[in-house]
Each structure stands twice: as structure tokens, then as C-alpha cells.
Short mmCIF file of C-alpha atoms in Angstrom, two decimals:
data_model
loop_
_atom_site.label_atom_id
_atom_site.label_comp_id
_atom_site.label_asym_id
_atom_site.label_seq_id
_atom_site.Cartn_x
_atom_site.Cartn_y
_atom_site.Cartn_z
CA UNK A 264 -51.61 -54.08 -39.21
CA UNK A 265 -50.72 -50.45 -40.17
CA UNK A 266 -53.58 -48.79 -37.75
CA UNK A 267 -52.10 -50.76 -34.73
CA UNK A 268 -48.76 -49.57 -35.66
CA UNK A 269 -50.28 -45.84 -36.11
CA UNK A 270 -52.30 -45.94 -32.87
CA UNK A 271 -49.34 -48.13 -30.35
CA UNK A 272 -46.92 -44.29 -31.88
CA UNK A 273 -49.85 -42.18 -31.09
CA UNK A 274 -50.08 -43.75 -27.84
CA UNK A 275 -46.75 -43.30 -27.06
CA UNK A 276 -46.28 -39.60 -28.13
CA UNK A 277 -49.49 -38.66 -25.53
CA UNK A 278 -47.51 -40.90 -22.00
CA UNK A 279 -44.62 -38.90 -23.10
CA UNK A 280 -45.97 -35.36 -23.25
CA UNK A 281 -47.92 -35.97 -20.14
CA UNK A 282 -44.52 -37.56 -18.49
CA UNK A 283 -42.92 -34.73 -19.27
CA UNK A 284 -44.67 -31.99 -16.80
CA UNK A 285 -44.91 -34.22 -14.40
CA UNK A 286 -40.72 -34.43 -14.11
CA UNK A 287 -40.67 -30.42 -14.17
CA UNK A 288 -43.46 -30.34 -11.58
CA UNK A 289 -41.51 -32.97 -9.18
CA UNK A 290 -38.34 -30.93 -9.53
CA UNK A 291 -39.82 -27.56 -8.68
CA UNK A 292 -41.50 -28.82 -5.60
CA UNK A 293 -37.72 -29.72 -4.38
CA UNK A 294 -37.08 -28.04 -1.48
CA UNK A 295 -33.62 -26.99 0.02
CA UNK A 296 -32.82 -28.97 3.27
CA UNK A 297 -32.91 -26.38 6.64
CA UNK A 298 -30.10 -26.50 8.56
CA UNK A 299 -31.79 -26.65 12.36
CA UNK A 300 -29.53 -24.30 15.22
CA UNK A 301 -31.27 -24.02 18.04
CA UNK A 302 -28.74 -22.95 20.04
CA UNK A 303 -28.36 -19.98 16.94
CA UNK A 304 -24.46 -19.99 16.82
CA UNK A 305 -24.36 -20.16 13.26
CA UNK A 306 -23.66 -23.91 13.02
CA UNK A 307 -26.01 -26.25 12.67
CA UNK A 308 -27.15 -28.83 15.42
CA UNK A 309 -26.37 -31.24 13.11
CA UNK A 310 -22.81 -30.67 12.26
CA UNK A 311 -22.03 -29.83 16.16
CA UNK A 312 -23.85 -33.43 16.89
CA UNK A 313 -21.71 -35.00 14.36
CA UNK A 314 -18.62 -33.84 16.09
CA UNK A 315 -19.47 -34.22 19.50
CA UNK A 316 -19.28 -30.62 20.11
CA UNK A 317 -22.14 -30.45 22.69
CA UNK A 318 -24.58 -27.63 22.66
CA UNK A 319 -24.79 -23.75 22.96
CA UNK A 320 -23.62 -20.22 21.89
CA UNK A 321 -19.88 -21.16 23.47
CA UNK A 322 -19.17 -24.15 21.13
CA UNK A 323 -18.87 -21.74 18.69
CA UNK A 324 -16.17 -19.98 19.40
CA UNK A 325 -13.82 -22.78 21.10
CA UNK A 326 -11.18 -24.03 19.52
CA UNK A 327 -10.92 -27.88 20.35
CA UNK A 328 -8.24 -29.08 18.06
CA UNK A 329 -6.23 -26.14 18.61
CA UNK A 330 -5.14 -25.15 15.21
CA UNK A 331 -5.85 -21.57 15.31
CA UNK A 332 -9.75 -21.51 13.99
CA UNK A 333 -12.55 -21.63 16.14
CA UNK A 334 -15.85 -23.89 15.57
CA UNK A 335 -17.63 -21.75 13.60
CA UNK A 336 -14.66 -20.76 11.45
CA UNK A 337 -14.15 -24.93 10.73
CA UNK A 338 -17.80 -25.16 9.72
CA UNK A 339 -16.95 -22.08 7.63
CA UNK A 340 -14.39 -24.08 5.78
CA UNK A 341 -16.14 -27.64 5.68
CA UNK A 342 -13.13 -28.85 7.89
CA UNK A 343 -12.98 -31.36 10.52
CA UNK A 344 -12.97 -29.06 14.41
CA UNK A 345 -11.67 -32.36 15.88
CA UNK A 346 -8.32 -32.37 13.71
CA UNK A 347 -5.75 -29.82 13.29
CA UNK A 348 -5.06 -31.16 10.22
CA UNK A 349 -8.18 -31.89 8.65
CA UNK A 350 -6.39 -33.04 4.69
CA UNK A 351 -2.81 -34.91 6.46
CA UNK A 352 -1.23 -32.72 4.87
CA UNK A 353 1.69 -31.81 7.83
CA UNK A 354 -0.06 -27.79 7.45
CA UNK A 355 -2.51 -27.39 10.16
CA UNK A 356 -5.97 -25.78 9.25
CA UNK A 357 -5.53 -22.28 10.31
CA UNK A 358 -1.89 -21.99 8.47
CA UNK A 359 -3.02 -23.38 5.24
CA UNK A 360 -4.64 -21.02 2.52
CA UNK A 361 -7.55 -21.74 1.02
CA UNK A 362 -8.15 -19.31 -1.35
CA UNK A 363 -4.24 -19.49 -2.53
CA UNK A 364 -3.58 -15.06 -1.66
CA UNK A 365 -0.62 -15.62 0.60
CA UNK A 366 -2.82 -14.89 3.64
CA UNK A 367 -3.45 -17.99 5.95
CA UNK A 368 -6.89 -18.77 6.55
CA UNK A 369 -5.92 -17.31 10.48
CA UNK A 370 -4.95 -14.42 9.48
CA UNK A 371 -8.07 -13.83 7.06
CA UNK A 372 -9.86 -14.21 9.72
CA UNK A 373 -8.16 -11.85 12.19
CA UNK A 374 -8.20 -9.37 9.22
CA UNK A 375 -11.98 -9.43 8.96
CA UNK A 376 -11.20 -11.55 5.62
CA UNK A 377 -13.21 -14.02 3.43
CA UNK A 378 -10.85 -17.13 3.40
CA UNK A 379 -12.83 -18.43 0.76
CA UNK A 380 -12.19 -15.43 -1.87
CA UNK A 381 -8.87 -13.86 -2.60
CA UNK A 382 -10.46 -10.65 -3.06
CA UNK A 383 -12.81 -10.50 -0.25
CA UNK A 384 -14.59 -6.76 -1.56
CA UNK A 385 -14.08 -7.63 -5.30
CA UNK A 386 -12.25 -4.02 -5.57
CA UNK A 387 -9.31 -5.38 -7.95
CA UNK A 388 -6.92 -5.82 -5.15
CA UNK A 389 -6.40 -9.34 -4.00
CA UNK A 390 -6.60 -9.54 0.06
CA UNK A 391 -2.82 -9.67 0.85
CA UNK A 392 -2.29 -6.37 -0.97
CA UNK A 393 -4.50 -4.19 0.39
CA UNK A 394 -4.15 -1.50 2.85
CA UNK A 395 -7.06 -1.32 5.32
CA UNK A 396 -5.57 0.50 8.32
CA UNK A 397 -4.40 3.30 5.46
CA UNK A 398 -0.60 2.84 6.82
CA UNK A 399 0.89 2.36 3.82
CA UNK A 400 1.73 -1.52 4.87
CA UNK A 401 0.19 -4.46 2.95
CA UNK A 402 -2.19 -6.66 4.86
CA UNK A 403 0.64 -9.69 4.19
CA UNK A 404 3.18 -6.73 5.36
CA UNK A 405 1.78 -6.39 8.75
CA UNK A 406 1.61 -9.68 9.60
CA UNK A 407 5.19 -9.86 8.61
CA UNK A 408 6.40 -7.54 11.00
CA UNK A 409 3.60 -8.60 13.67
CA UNK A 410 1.65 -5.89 13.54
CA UNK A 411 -2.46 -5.43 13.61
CA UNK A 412 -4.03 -4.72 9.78
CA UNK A 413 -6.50 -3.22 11.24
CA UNK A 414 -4.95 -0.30 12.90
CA UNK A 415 -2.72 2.24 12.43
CA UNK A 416 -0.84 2.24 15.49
CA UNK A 417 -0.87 -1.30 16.60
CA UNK A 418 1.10 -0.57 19.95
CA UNK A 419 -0.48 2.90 20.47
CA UNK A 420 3.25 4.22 20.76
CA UNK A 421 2.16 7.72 18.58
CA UNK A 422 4.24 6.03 15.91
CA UNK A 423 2.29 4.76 12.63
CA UNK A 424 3.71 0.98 12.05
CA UNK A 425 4.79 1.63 8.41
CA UNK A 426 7.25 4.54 10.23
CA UNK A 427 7.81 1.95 13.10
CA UNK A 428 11.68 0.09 12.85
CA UNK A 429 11.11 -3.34 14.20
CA UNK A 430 14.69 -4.47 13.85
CA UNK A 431 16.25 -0.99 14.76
CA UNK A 432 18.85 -1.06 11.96
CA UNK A 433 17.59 2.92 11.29
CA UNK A 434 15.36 2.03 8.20
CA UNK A 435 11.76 1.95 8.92
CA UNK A 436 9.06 -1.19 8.21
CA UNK A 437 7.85 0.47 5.16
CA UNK A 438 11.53 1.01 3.74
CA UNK A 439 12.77 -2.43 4.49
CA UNK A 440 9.94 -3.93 1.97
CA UNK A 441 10.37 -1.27 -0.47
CA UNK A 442 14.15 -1.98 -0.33
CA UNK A 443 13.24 -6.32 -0.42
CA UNK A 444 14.98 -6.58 2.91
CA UNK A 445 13.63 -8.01 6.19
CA UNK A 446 12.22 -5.24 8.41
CA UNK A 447 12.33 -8.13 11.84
CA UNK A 448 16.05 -8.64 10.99
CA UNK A 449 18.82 -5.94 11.15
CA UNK A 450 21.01 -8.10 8.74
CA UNK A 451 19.17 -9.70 6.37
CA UNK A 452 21.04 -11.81 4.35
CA UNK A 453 23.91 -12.47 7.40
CA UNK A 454 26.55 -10.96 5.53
CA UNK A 455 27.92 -9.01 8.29
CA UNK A 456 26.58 -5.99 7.26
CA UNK A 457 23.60 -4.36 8.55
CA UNK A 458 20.43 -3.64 5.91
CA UNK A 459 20.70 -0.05 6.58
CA UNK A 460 24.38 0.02 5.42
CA UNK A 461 24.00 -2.15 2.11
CA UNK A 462 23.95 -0.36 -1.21
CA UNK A 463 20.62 -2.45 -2.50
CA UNK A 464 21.01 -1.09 -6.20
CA UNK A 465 24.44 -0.99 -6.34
CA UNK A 466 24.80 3.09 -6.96
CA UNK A 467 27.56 3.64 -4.58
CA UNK A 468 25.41 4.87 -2.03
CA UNK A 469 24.15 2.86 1.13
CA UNK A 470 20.71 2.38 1.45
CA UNK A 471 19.42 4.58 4.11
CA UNK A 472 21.12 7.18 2.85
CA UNK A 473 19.53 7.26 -0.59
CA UNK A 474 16.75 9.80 -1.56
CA UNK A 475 13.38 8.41 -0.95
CA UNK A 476 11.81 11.39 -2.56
CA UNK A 477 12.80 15.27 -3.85
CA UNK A 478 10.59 17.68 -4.65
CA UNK A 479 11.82 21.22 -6.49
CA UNK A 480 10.19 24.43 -7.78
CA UNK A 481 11.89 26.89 -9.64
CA UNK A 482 10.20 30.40 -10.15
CA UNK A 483 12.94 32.66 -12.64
CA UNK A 484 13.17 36.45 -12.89
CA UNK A 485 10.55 36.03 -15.92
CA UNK A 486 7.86 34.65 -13.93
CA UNK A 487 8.31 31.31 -15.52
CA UNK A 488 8.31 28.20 -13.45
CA UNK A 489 9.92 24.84 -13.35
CA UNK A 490 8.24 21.93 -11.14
CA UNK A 491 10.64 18.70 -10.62
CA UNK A 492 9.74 15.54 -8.58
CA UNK A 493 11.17 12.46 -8.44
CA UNK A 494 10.51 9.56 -5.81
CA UNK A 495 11.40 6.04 -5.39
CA UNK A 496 9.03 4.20 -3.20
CA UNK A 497 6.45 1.45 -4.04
CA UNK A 498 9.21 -0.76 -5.96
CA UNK A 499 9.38 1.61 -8.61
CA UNK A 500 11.27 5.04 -9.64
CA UNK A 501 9.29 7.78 -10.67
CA UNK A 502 9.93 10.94 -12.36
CA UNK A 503 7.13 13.75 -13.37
CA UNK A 504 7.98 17.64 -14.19
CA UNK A 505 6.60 21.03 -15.83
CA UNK A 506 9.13 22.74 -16.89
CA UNK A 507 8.16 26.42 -18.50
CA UNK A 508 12.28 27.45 -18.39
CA UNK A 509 13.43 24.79 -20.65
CA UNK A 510 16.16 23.16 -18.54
CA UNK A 511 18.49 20.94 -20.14
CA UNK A 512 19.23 17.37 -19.03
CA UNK A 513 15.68 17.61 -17.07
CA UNK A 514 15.95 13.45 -17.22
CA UNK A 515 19.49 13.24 -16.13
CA UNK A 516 18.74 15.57 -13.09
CA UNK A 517 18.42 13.41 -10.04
CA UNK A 518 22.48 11.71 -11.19
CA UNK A 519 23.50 15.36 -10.52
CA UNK A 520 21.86 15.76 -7.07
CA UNK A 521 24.49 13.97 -4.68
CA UNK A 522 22.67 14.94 -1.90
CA UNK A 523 23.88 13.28 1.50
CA UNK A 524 21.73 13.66 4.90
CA UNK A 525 25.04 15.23 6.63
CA UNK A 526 24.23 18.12 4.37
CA UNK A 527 22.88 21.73 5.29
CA UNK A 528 20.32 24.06 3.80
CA UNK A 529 22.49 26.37 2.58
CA UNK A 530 24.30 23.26 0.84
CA UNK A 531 21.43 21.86 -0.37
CA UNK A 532 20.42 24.98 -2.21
CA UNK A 533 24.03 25.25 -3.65
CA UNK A 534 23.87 21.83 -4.93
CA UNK A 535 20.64 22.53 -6.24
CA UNK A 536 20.87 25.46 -8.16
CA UNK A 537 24.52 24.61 -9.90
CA UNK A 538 22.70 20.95 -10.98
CA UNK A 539 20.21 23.12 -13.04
CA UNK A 540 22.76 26.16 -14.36
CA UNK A 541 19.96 28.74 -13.97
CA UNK A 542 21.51 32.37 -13.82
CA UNK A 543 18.23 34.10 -12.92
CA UNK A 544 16.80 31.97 -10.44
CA UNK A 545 14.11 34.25 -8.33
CA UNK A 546 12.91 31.31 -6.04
CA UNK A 547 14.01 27.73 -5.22
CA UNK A 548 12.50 25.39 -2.76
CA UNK A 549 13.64 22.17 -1.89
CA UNK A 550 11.89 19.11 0.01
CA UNK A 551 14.00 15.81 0.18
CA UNK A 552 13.61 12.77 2.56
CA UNK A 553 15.77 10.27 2.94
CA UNK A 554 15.73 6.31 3.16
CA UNK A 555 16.34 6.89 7.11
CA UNK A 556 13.63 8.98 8.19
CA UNK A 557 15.62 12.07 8.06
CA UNK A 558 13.71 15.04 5.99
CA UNK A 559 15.55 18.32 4.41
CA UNK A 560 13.20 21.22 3.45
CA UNK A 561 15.56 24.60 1.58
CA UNK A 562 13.79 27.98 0.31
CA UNK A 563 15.70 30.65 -1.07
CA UNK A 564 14.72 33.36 -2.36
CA UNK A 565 16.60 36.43 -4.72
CA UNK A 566 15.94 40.41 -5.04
CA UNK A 567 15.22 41.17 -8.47
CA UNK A 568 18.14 43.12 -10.26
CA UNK A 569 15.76 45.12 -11.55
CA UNK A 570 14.66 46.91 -7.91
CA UNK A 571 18.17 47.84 -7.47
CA UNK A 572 18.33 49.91 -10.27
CA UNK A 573 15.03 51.26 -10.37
CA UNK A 574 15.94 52.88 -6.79
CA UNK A 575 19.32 54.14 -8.20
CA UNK A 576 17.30 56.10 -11.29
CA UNK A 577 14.82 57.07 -7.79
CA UNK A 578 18.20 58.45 -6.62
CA UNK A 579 19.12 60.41 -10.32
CA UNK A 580 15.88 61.69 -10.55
CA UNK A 581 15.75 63.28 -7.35
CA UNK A 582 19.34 65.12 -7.90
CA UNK A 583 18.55 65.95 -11.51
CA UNK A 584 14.92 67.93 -10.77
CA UNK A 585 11.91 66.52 -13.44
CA UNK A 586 14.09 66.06 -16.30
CA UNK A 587 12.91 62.50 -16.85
CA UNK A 588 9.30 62.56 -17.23
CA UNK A 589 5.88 63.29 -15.03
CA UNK A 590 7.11 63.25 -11.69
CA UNK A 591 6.40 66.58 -10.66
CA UNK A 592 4.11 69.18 -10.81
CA UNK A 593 3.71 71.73 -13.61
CA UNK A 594 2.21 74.51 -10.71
#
């Protein structure tokens, strides 16, 4: 009884080890379906037979449900080309977003986007932040305002779109969403007062007259120099200097610059140098630009003390003969 037993396990053990390679064998010969496209459109024959979207290169890029994406872009998204609303949801297909970065799936598209990724080039950077046109406007930005993300100059005006002022209320595109106001109205909030003419952070001065950016450099009668910028742009404030003087209140500066756009050079440069209580100032320049566009560049520039009275010894010296050192000749 025990060697039937034995030999019915032994049995056994030898159908399942040659079961076994037989399985692996069957699921390596698997091979992936092929799509057929004869009509080479990128969709297959199938799919356009299945929505009765007849045949050749054209049913590609139609558009029969007219919801913004074309054939090809549907297949794209495994939606339905024969619905605008392929999930019921009341969105229609090229207004929803599939890959949840604030950028319809129509306006991935028409921004050379994957609709499917959030960061299409896997740089870091989801797809509604970037900045392919290099015009300082977000790819969500431009659509905002209407313009193209892929160039520069969408209306080929000379005019960049970032600088462009779509509601004409003086502040430009770039400004308005830096500021959190809307750059296609001219009073955002319908308070009565235009967007330009708020005071955003509450400082006492309306927005486009607020300092965007100031640049100074300070070179003293010592040689020594004093580098000061500060800039609010981006949502954030920012403040970076050298200073070799050692000016006081170097933090506390930009409260002390009231500078106004009304202002002149010659005022600027006043303002300037009493904010940093140098007595021996040798050179100052100034760059400032302003929430509306309007830019101020100052240079000044002081003799040295010291020529003065090195021409007035000149002057002794001549008088006096070669009483003061080697100027003449001993002949």
C-alpha cells in the first residue's frame, strides 16, 4: 500500500514540473494585437469602423461632434468622436482636463502638450506653468488673456504679450497677474475703481505707481562700493546687496525711497543719496521701473576734493620756486 502511495506523489511531482514550462512557454508566445491603418492616419481602421468615421487621411483631423478635439486627438484620449461629452458629465471633451494641470485638454493640444501628463517634458514644471514662448507669461497665463503660448508676439504688433495691456487700465498683462488682478478687465473686482488705481498691498500707494524694481550702485571717495537691488515681481519681494561702505538700515532702505513716476533725475538722485546719508559719495546710479511701464535711469557723478587741492598746491608751487620737493631741475 505504501509503494502505490510513494509512486501516485512521484507521479504527480513529474505532470507538475513538466506543466510548469509549458504555461511559461504559452505566455511568451503571446503576441500583442496590431492595430491595422491602412489609410495611416494614426487611428486604427478598427476604431474609425467602430464609429462610423469612414475612411482616409481627412477623418483624422475632423471634428464631428464638435467639442473642440479632432479624431485623432479622441482616439488619443480613448473618448467617444461621436459625443461631445463622452463621461455626461455637462463638460464637453476638449474643456475637461485630463491630466488635472489647469490646462484643458484643447488647449494642451494647441500648446503642443501631452494631455495625458501634467508635465509633458518631465523638467519639474507642471504644463500650465511653464514659459515656452520665453515671454515671461505662464502657458495658463496666455490663454487667459487670449494670447498664443507659442509665440512671443501673438498679434505681431512689435509689442511682447507679457508688455501687451489687454484691458488698457495702464498696467501691463504680466503686472495684472503679478498684482492677482484680471489683465481682460480694467476693474476687476467692480468696485468702481480701476486695477491700475487700487493700492493691492495696502502701502498707501496705488498700484501702478509702485516700484516694480530699483537697482543702485554706490562707488565712495575710497574706492569702496555699495550694490543695492530690490524687485517685486513673480509674487514675491526680493532684496540682495554688497555693501563694502557699511550703510546703516541697508534692510529698511526701499521704506525710505518714496519714489513717484512724476519725479525727475535730478530728484531721484536727491532722494537717493539723503536715504543712504553718504557724505563722500563719488558715483551713484539709479535704475527704477515702475508698475506702469514707465522706467527712470539717474547717474551722477562727483569731482574728488582731493583734485581741487592738489591744483591749488600746483598753483603754490609755481609762485614759491622748488621749495617743496623734486620738481625742478638742479642744472
Amino acid at each position: 500500500m505504501k509503494r502505490i502511495v510513494i509512486g501516485a506523489v512521484l507521479a504527480s511531482l513529474v505532470v507538475s514540473q513538466a506543466v510548469g514550462p509549458v504555461e511559461a512557454k504559452s505566455k511568451a508566445k503571446k503576441k500583442p494585437v496590431v492595430q491595422v491603418d491602412r489609410d495611416k492616419n494614426g487611428i486604427p481602421d478598427a476604431w474609425q469602423k467602430q464609429y462610423h468615421l469612414g475612411y482616409g487621411k481627412q477623418v483624422a483631423t475632423k471634428d464631428h461632434d464638435r467639442d473642440g478635439l479632432t479624431n485623432a486627438q479622441e482616439y488619443q484620449l480613448r473618448l467617444n468622436p461621436t459625443k461631445s461629452d463622452s463621461d455626461r458629465d455637462g463638460i464637453k471633451d476638449g474643456k475637461e482636463d485630463a491630466d488635472y494641470d489647469s490646462l484643458t485638454n484643447q488647449q494642451e493640444y494647441t500648446a503642443h502638450l501631452n494631455p495625458l501628463k501634467k508635465d509633458s517634458d518631465q523638467d519639474g514644471i507642471s504644463d500650465d506653468k511653464e514659459d515656452q514662448d520665453q515671454d515671461r507669461l505662464t502657458t495658463r497665463e496666455e490663454f487667459i488673456v487670449g494670447t498664443q503660448p507659442l509665440k512671443k508676439d501673438s498679434d505681431r504688433d512689435g509689442i511682447k504679450d507679457n508688455e501687451e495691456d489687454r484691458d488698457r487700465d495702464t498696467l501691463i498683462n504680466e503686472d495684472e497677474f503679478e498684482l492677482g488682478s484680471d489683465p481682460t478687465k480694467a476693474d476687476s473686482d467692480q468696485d468702481g475703481t480701476r486695477d491700475n488705481q487700487e493700492d493691492t498691498d495696502q502701502d498707501g500707494v496705488q498700484n501702478d505707481q509702485e516700484l516694480k524694481r530699483i537697482m543702485i550702485k554706490v562707488t565712495d571717495t575710497n574706492k569702496k562700493k555699495f550694490e543695492w537691488r530690490y524687485s517685486n515681481e513673480h509674487q514675491r519681494k526680493e532684496l540682495r546687496f554688497k555693501d563694502e561702505i557699511g550703510i546703516t538700515d541697508v534692510a529698511t532702505l526701499k521704506d525710505r525711497l518714496l519714489v513717484t513716476p512724476s519725479m525727475t533725475e535730478e530728484e531721484v538722485i536727491t532722494l537717493v543719496a539723503q536715504a543712504l546719508q553718504l557724505p563722500n559719495i563719488k558715483t551713484l546710479h539709479v535704475q527704477i521701473k515702475f508698475y506702469n511701464g514707465q522706467e527712470l535711469e539717474s547717474e551722477d557723478e562727483h569731482s574728488d576734493d582731493d583734485d581741487s587741492s592738489d591744483d591749488s598746491e600746483d598753483d603754490d608751487s609755481d609762485d614759491d620756486g622748488d621749495d617743496h620737493g623734486d620738481h625742478g631741475d638742479d642744472d
